[in-house]
Short mmCIF file of C-alpha atoms and ligand atoms in Angstrom, two decimals:
data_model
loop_
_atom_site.label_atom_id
_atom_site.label_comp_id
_atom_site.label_asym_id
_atom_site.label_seq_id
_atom_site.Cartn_x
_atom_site.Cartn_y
_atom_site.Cartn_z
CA UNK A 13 -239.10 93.03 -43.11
CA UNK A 14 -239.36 96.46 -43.48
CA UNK A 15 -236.82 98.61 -45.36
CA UNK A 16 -234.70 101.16 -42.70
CA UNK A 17 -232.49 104.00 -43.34
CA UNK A 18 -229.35 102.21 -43.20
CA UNK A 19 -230.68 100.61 -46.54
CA UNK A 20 -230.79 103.69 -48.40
CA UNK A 21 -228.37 106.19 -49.81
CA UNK A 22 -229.16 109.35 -48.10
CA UNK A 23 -226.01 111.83 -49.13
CA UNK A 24 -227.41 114.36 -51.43
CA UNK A 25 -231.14 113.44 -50.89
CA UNK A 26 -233.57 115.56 -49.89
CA UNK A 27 -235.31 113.30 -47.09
CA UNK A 28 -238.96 114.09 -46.03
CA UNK A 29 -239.00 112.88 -42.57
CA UNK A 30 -242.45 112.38 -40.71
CA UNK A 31 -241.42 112.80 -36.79
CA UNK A 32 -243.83 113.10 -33.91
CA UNK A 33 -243.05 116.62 -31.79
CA UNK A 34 -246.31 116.69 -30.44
CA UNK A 35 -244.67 117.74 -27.18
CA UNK A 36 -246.38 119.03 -24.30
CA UNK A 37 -245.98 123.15 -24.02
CA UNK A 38 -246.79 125.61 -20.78
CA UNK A 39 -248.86 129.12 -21.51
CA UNK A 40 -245.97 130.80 -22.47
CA UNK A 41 -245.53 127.88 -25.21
CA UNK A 42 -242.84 126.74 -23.97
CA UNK A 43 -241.54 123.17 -24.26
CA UNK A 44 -242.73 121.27 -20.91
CA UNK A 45 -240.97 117.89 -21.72
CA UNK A 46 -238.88 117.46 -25.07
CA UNK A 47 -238.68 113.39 -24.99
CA UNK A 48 -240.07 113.28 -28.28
CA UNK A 49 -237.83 115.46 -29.95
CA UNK A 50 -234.72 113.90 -27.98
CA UNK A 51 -236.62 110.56 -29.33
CA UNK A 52 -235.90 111.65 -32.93
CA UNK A 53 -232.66 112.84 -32.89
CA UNK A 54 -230.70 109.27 -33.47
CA UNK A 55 -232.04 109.82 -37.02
CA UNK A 56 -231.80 113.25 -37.55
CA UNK A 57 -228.32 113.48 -36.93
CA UNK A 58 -227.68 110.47 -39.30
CA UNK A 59 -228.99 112.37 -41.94
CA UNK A 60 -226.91 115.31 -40.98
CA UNK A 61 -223.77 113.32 -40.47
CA UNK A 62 -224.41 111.42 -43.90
CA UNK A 63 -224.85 114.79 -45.82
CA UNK A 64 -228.60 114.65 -46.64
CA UNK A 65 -231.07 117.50 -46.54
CA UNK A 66 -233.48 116.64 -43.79
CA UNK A 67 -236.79 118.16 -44.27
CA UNK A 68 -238.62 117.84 -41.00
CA UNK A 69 -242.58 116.95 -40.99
CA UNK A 70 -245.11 116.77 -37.77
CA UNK A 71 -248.30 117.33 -36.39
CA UNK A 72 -248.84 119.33 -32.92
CA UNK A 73 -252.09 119.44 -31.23
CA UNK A 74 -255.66 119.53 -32.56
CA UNK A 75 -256.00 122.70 -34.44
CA UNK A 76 -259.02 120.76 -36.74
CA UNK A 77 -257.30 122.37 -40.07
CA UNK A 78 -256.99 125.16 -39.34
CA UNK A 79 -254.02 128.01 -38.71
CA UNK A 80 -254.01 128.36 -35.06
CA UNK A 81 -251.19 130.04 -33.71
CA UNK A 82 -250.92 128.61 -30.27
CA UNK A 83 -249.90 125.25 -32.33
CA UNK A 84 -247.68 126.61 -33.83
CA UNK A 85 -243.87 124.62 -34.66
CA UNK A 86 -241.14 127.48 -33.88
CA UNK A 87 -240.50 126.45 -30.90
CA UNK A 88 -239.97 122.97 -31.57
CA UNK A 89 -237.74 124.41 -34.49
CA UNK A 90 -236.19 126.76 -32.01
CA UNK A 91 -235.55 123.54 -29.46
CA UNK A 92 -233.76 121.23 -32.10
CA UNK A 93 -231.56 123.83 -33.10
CA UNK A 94 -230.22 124.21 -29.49
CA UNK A 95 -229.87 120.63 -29.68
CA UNK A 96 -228.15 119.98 -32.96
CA UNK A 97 -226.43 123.11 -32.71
CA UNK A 98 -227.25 124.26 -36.38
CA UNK A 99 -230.15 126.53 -37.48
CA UNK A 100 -232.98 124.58 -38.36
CA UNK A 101 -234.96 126.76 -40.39
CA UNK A 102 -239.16 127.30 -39.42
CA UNK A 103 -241.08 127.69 -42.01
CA UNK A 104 -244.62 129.30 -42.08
CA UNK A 105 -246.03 126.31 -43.94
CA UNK A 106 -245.60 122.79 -44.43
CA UNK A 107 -246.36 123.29 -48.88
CA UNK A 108 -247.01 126.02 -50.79
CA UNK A 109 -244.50 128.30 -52.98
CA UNK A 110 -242.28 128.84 -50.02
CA UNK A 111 -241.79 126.30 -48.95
CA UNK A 112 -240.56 125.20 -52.07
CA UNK A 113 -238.00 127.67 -52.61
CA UNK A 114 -236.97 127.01 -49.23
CA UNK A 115 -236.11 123.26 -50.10
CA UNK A 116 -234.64 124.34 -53.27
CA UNK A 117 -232.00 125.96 -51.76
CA UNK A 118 -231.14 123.39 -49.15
CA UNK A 119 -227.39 122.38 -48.75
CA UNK A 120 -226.21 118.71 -47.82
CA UNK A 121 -226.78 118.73 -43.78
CA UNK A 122 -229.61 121.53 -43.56
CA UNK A 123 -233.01 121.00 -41.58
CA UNK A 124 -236.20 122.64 -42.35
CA UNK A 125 -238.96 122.47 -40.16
CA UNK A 126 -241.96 122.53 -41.99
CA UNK A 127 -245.28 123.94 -40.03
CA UNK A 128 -248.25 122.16 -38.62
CA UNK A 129 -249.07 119.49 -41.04
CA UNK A 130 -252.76 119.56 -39.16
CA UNK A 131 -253.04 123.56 -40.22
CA UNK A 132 -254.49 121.70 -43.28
CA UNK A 133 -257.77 119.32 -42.93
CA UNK A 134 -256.47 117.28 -45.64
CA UNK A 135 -253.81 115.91 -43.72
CA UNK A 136 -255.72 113.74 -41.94
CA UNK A 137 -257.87 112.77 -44.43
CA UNK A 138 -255.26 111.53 -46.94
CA UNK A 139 -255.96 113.83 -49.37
CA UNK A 140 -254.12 112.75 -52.76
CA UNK A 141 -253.47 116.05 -54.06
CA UNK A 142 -252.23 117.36 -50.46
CA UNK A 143 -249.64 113.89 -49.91
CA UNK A 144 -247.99 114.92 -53.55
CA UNK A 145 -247.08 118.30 -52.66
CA UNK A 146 -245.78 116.88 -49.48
CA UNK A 147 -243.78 114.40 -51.47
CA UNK A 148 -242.18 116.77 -54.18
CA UNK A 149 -240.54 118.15 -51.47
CA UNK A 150 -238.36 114.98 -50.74
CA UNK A 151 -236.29 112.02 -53.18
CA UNK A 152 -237.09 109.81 -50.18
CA UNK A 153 -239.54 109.05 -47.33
CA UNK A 154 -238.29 108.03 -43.78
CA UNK A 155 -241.75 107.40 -40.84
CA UNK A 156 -240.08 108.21 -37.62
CA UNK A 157 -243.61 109.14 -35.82
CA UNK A 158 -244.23 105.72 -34.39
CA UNK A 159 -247.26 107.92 -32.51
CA UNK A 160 -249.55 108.45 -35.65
CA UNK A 161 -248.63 105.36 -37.84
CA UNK A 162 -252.05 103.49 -36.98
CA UNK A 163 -253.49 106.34 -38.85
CA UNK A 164 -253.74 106.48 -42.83
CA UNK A 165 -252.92 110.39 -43.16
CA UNK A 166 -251.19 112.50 -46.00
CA UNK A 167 -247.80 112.58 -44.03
CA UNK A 168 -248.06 108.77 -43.21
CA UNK A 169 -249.30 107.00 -45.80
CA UNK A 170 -250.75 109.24 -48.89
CA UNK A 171 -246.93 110.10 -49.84
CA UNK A 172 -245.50 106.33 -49.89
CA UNK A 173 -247.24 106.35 -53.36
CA UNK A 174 -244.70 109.20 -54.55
CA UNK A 175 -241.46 107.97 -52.61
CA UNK A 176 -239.79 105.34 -51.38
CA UNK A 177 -240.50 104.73 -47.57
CA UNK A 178 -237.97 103.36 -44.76
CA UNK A 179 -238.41 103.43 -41.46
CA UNK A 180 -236.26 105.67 -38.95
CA UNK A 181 -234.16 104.52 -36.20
CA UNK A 182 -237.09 104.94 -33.74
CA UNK A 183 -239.82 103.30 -35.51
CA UNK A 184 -237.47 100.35 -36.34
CA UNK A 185 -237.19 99.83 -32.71
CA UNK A 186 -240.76 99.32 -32.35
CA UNK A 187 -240.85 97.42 -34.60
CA UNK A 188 -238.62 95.09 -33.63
CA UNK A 189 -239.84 94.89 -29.70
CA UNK A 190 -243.84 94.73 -31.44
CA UNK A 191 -242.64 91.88 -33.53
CA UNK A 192 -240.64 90.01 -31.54
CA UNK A 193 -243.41 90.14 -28.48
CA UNK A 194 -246.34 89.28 -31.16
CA UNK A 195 -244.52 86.99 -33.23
CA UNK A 196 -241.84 85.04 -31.66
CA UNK A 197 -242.01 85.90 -27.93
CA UNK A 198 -239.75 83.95 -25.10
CA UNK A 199 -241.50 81.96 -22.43
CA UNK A 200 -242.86 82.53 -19.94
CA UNK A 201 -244.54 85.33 -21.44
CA UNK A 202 -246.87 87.58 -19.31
CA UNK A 203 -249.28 90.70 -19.82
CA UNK A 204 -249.85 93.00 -17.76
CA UNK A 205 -253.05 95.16 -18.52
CA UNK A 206 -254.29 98.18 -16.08
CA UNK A 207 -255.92 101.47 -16.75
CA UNK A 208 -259.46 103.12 -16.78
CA UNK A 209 -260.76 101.65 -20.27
CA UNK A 210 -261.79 97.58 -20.59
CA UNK A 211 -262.87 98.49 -24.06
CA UNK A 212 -259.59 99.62 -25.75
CA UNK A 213 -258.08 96.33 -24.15
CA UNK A 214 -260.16 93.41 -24.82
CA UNK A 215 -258.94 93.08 -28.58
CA UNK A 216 -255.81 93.25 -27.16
CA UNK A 217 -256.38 90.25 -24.66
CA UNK A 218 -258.53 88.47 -28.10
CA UNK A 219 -255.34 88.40 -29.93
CA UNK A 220 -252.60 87.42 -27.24
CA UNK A 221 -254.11 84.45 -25.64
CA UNK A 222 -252.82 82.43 -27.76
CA UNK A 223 -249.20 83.89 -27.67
CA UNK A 224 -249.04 84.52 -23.46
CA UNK A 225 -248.55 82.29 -20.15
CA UNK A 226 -249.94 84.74 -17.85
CA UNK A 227 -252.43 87.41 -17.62
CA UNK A 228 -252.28 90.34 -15.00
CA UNK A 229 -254.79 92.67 -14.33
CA UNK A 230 -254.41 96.44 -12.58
CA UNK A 231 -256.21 99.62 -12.32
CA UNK A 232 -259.91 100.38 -12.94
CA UNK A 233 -260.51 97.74 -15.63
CA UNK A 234 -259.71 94.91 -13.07
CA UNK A 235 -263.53 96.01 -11.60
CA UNK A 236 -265.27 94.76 -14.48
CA UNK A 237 -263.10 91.30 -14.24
CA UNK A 238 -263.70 91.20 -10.40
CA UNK A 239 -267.29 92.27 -10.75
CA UNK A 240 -268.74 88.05 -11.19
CA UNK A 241 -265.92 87.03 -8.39
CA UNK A 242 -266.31 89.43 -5.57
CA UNK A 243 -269.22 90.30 -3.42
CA UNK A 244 -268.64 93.84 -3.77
CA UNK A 245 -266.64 96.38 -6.09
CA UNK A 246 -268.27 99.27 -3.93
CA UNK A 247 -268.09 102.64 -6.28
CA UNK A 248 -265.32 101.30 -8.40
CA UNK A 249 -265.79 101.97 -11.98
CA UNK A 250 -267.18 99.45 -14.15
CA UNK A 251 -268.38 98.76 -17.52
CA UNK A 252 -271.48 96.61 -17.17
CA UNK A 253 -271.58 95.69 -20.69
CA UNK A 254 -268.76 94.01 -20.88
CA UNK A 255 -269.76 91.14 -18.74
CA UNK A 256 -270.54 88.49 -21.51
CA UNK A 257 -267.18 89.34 -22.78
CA UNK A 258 -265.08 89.20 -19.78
CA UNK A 259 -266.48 86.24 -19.26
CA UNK A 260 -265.90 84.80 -22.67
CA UNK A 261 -262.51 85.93 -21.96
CA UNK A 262 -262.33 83.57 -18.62
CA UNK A 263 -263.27 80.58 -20.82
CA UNK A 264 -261.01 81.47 -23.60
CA UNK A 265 -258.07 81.80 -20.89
CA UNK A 266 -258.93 78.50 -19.31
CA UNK A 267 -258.90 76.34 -22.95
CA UNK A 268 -255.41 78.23 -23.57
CA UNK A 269 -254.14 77.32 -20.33
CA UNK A 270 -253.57 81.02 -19.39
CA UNK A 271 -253.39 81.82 -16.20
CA UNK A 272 -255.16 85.06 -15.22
CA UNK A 273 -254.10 86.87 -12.28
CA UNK A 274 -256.58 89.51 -10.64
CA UNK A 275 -256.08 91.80 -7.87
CA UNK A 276 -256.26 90.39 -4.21
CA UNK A 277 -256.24 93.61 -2.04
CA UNK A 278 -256.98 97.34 -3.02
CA UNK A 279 -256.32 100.61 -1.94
CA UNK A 280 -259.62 101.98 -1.59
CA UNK A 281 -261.25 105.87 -1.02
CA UNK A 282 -264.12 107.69 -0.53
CA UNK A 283 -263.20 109.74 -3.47
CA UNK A 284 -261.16 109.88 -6.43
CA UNK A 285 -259.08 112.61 -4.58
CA UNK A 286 -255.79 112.94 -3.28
CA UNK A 287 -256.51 113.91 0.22
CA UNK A 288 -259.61 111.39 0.64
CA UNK A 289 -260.26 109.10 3.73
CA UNK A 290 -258.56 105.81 2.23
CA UNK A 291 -257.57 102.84 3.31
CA UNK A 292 -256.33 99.02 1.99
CA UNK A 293 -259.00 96.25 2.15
CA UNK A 294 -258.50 92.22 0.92
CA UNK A 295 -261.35 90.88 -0.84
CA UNK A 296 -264.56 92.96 -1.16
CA UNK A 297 -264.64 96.45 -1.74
CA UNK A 298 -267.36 98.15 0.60
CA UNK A 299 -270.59 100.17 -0.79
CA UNK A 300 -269.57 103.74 -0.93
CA UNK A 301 -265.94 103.09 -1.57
CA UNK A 302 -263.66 103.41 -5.02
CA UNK A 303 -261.22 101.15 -5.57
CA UNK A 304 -258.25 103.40 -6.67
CA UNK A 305 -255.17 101.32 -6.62
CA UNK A 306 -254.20 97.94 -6.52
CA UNK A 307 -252.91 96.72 -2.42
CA UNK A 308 -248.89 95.63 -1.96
CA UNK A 309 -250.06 91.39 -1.71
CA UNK A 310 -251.66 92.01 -5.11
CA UNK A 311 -247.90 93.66 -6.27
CA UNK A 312 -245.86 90.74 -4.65
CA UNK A 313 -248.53 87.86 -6.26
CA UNK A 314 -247.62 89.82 -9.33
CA UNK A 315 -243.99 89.84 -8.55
CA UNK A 316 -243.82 86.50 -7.91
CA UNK A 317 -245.65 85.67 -11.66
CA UNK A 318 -243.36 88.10 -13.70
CA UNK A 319 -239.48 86.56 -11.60
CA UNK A 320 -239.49 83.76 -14.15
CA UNK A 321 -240.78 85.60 -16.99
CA UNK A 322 -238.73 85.80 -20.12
CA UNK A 323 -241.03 88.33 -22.08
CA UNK A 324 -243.60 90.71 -20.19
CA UNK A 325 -245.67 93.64 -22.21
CA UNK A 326 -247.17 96.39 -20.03
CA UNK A 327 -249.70 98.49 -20.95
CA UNK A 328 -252.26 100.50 -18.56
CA UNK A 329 -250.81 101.62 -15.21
CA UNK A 330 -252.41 99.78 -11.41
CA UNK A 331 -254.10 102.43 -10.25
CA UNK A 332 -254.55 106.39 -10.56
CA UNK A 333 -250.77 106.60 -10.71
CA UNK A 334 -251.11 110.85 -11.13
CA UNK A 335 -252.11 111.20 -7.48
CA UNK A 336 -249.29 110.19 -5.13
CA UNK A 337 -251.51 107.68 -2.47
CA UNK A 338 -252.42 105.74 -5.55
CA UNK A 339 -249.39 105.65 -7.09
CA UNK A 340 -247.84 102.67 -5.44
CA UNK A 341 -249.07 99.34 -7.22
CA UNK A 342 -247.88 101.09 -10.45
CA UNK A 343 -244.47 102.60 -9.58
CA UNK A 344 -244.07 99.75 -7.59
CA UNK A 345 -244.27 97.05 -10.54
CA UNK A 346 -242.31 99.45 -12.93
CA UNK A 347 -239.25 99.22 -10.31
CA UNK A 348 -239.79 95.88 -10.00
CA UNK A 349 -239.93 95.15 -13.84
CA UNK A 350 -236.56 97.13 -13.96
CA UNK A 351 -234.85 94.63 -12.53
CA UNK A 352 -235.44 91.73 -14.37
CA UNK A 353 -233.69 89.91 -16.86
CA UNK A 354 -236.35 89.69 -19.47
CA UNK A 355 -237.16 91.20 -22.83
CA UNK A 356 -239.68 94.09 -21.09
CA UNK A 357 -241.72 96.10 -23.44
CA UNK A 358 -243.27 99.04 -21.98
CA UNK A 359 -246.70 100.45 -23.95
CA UNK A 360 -247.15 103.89 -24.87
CA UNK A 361 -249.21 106.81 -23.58
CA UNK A 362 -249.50 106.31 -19.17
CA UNK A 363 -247.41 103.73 -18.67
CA UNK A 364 -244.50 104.73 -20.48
CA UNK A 365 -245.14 108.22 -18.56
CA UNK A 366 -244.98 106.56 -15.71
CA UNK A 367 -241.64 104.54 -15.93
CA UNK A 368 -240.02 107.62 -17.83
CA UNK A 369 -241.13 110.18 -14.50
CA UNK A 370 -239.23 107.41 -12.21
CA UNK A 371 -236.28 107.58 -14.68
CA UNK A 372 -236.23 103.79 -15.47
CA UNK A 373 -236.79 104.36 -19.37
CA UNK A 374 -232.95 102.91 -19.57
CA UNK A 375 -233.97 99.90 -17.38
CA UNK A 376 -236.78 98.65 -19.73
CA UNK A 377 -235.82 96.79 -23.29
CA UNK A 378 -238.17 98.85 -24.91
CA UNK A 379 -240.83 102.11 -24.31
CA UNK A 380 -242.74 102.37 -26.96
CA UNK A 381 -243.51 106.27 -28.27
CA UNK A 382 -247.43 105.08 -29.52
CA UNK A 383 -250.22 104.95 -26.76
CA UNK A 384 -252.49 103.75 -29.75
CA UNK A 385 -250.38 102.90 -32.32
CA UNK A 386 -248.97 100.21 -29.54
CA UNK A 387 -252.56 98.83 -28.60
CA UNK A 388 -253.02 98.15 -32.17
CA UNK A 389 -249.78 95.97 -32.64
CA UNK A 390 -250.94 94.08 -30.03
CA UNK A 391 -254.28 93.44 -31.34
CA UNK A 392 -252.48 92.06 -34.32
CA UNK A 393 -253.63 94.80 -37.02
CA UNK A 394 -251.37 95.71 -39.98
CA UNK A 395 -250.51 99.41 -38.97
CA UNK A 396 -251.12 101.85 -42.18
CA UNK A 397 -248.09 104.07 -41.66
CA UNK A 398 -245.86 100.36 -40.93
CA UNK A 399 -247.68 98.37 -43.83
CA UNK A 400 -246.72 101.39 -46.74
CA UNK A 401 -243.12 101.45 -46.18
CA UNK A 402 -240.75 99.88 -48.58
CA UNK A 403 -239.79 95.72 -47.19
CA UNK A 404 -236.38 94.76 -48.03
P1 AMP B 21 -256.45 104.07 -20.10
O1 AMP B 21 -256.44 105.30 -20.97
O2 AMP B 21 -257.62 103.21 -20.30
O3 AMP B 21 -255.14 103.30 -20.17
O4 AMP B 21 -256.58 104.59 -18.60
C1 AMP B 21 -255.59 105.36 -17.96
C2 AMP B 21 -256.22 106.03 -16.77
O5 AMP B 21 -256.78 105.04 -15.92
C3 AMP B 21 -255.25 106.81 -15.91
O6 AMP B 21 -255.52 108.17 -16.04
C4 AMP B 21 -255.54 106.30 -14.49
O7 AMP B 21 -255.68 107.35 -13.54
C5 AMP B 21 -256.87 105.61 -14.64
N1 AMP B 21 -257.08 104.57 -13.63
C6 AMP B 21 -256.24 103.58 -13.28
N2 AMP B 21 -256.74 102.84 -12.27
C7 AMP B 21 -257.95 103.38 -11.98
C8 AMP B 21 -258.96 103.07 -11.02
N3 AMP B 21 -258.82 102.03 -10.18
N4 AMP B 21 -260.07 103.84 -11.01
C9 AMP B 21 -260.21 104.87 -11.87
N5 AMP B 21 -259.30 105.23 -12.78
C10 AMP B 21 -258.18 104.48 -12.84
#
């Protein structure tokens, strides 16, 4: 188990604290939606409230290391002091002289923001040098940027070998829900897999056959699973070269007794457009025609698989959820999963933007902040920025 927060002494410490405020800005930079930094405040303000001097670390964007002003931190600074209603102090870099002098005359229960950790290329190369100056600047390490912790950077990994590292309130959620689902999950257990990329999902499906009851398959990626069983997917996408493996996956399922569950109706259109000539089909998909959503029996069959279900992981939304006529099959199962009495774990990246736009983030056990960081939990790979922290 991994060391958290609540196992270290924090009063008096300066704590170097990896978050994830990659948030989304408009033209005029400012903040679109502030989830993320909302996300981080549980331990931010225990390190205020315990008298530590919280020194604030993130990326934002992809400014390819180098100073690039439109990715700038400030207002991310400028939006957590509104919220914590305390200055939290900007700086212009994340190490250098500075910055330095800036920590140095912290008090117990300041913040300092430091800038861009990605203004530097060796950030994300875990440069040795680069992680040490990040770590003189703290007595103690805490990963709260459950987003970036499948990657081996400076901020994530390369200064564990200086401090101690504990995970924050936020990553010790995930990893609780990513453990529990992976490691000891309640039966029935079902997965529900949908969005545009079969690739990013078959290790995914490789390493939870042997933990789930039920497979259930949404959105573009059901095409290449439907392609050997239908007469026609018309236009819908799919990935020819991924027939031997789909199919491998079909024999796996079957020796593991998992049942896979495919769509049986589709909403279908001419084009991948909002205001295209559409309309819902059962079986085959006609030539000419994209199938762009999954149909409402294909939502109740799934409905009826997930009542009994005791632990159900979602990641990949049933159709193209951002346009409103093929928005149904997902918002539709997200309601539906909000209902239940189950341990429901929610994926990062589409899905969870899904659930959180129909305000049924409360409703789900867990929503996990990491689009990638999430697929590779479930694939069953030791995440760098997990593995380096401190276990009890
Ligand atoms: P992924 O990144 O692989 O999880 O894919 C997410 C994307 O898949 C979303 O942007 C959806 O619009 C898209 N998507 C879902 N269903 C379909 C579909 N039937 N056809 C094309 N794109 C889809």
């Amino acid at each position: 188990m991994k060391k958290s927060i609540t196992d270290i002494q924090v009063t008096g410490k300066k704590v170097l604290m990896r978050a994830d405020f990659n948030v989304p800005m408009d033209e005029k930079r400012t903040i679109t939606d502030d989830s993320r930094i909302t996300a981080a405040l549980p331990t931010i303000k225990y390190v205020i409230d315990n008298s530590g001097k919280l020194i604030l670390m993130s990326h934002l964007g992809r400014p390819g290391g180098k100073v690039k002003t439109e990715f700038c931190l400030s207002p991310v600074a400028d939006r957590l002091s509104t919220l914590l209603k305390i200055n939290v102090r900007s700086m212009d870099d994340c190490v250098g002289e500075d910055v330095r002098e800036a920590v140095a005359r912290m008090r117990e229960g300041d913040v300092v923001l430091l800038e861009n950790l990605r203004f530097h290329r060796e950030e994300t190369k875990n440069d040795p040098g680069f992680a040490g100056e990040l770590a003189s600047l703290g007595d103690v390490f805490v990963e709260d940027a459950f987003g970036t912790c499948h990657r081996a950077h400076a901020s994530t990994v390369g200064v564990t070998e200086h401090l101690p590292g504990v995970a924050g309130f936020l990553v010790q959620k995930e990893i609780e829900y990513f453990e529990k689902v992976t490691k000891h999950p309640e039966h029935p257990f079902s997965l529900i897999l949908g969005g545009a990329k079969v690739a990013d999902k078959i290790p995914v499906i490789e390493n939870m056959l042997d933990k789930i009851d039920f497979l259930m398959i949404g959105g573009a990626m059901a095409y290449t699973f439907l392609k050997s069983r239908l007469k026609g997917v018309g236009a819908s996408r799919v990935e020819e070269d991924m027939a031997d493996i789909v199919q491998r996956i079909f024999e796996e399922a079957s020796l593991k007794n998992v049942g896979i569950f495919l769509p049986r109706d589709h909403v279908i259109a001419r084009e991948m457009k909002e205001n295209a000539a559409r309309r819902t089909v059962k079986e085959h998909i006609p030539d000419g025609w994209i199938g762009l959503d999954i149909g409402p029996e294909t939502l109740k069959n799934y409905e009826s698989v997930l009542k009994d279900s005791k632990s159900i992981v979602w990641n990949g939304p049933m159709g193209v959820f951002e346009m409103k006529p093929f928005a149904a099959g997902t918002r539709g199962l997200a309601r539906y999963m909000s209902r239940l009495d189950a341990t429901t774990v929610i994926g990062g990246g589409d899905t969870a933007a899904a659930v959180n736009q129909m305000g049924l983030g409360k409703k789900m056990s867990h929503i996990s902040t990491g689009g990638g960081a999430s697929l590779e939990y479930l694939e069953g790979k030791a995440l760098p920025g997990i593995a380096a922290l401190d276990d009890i």
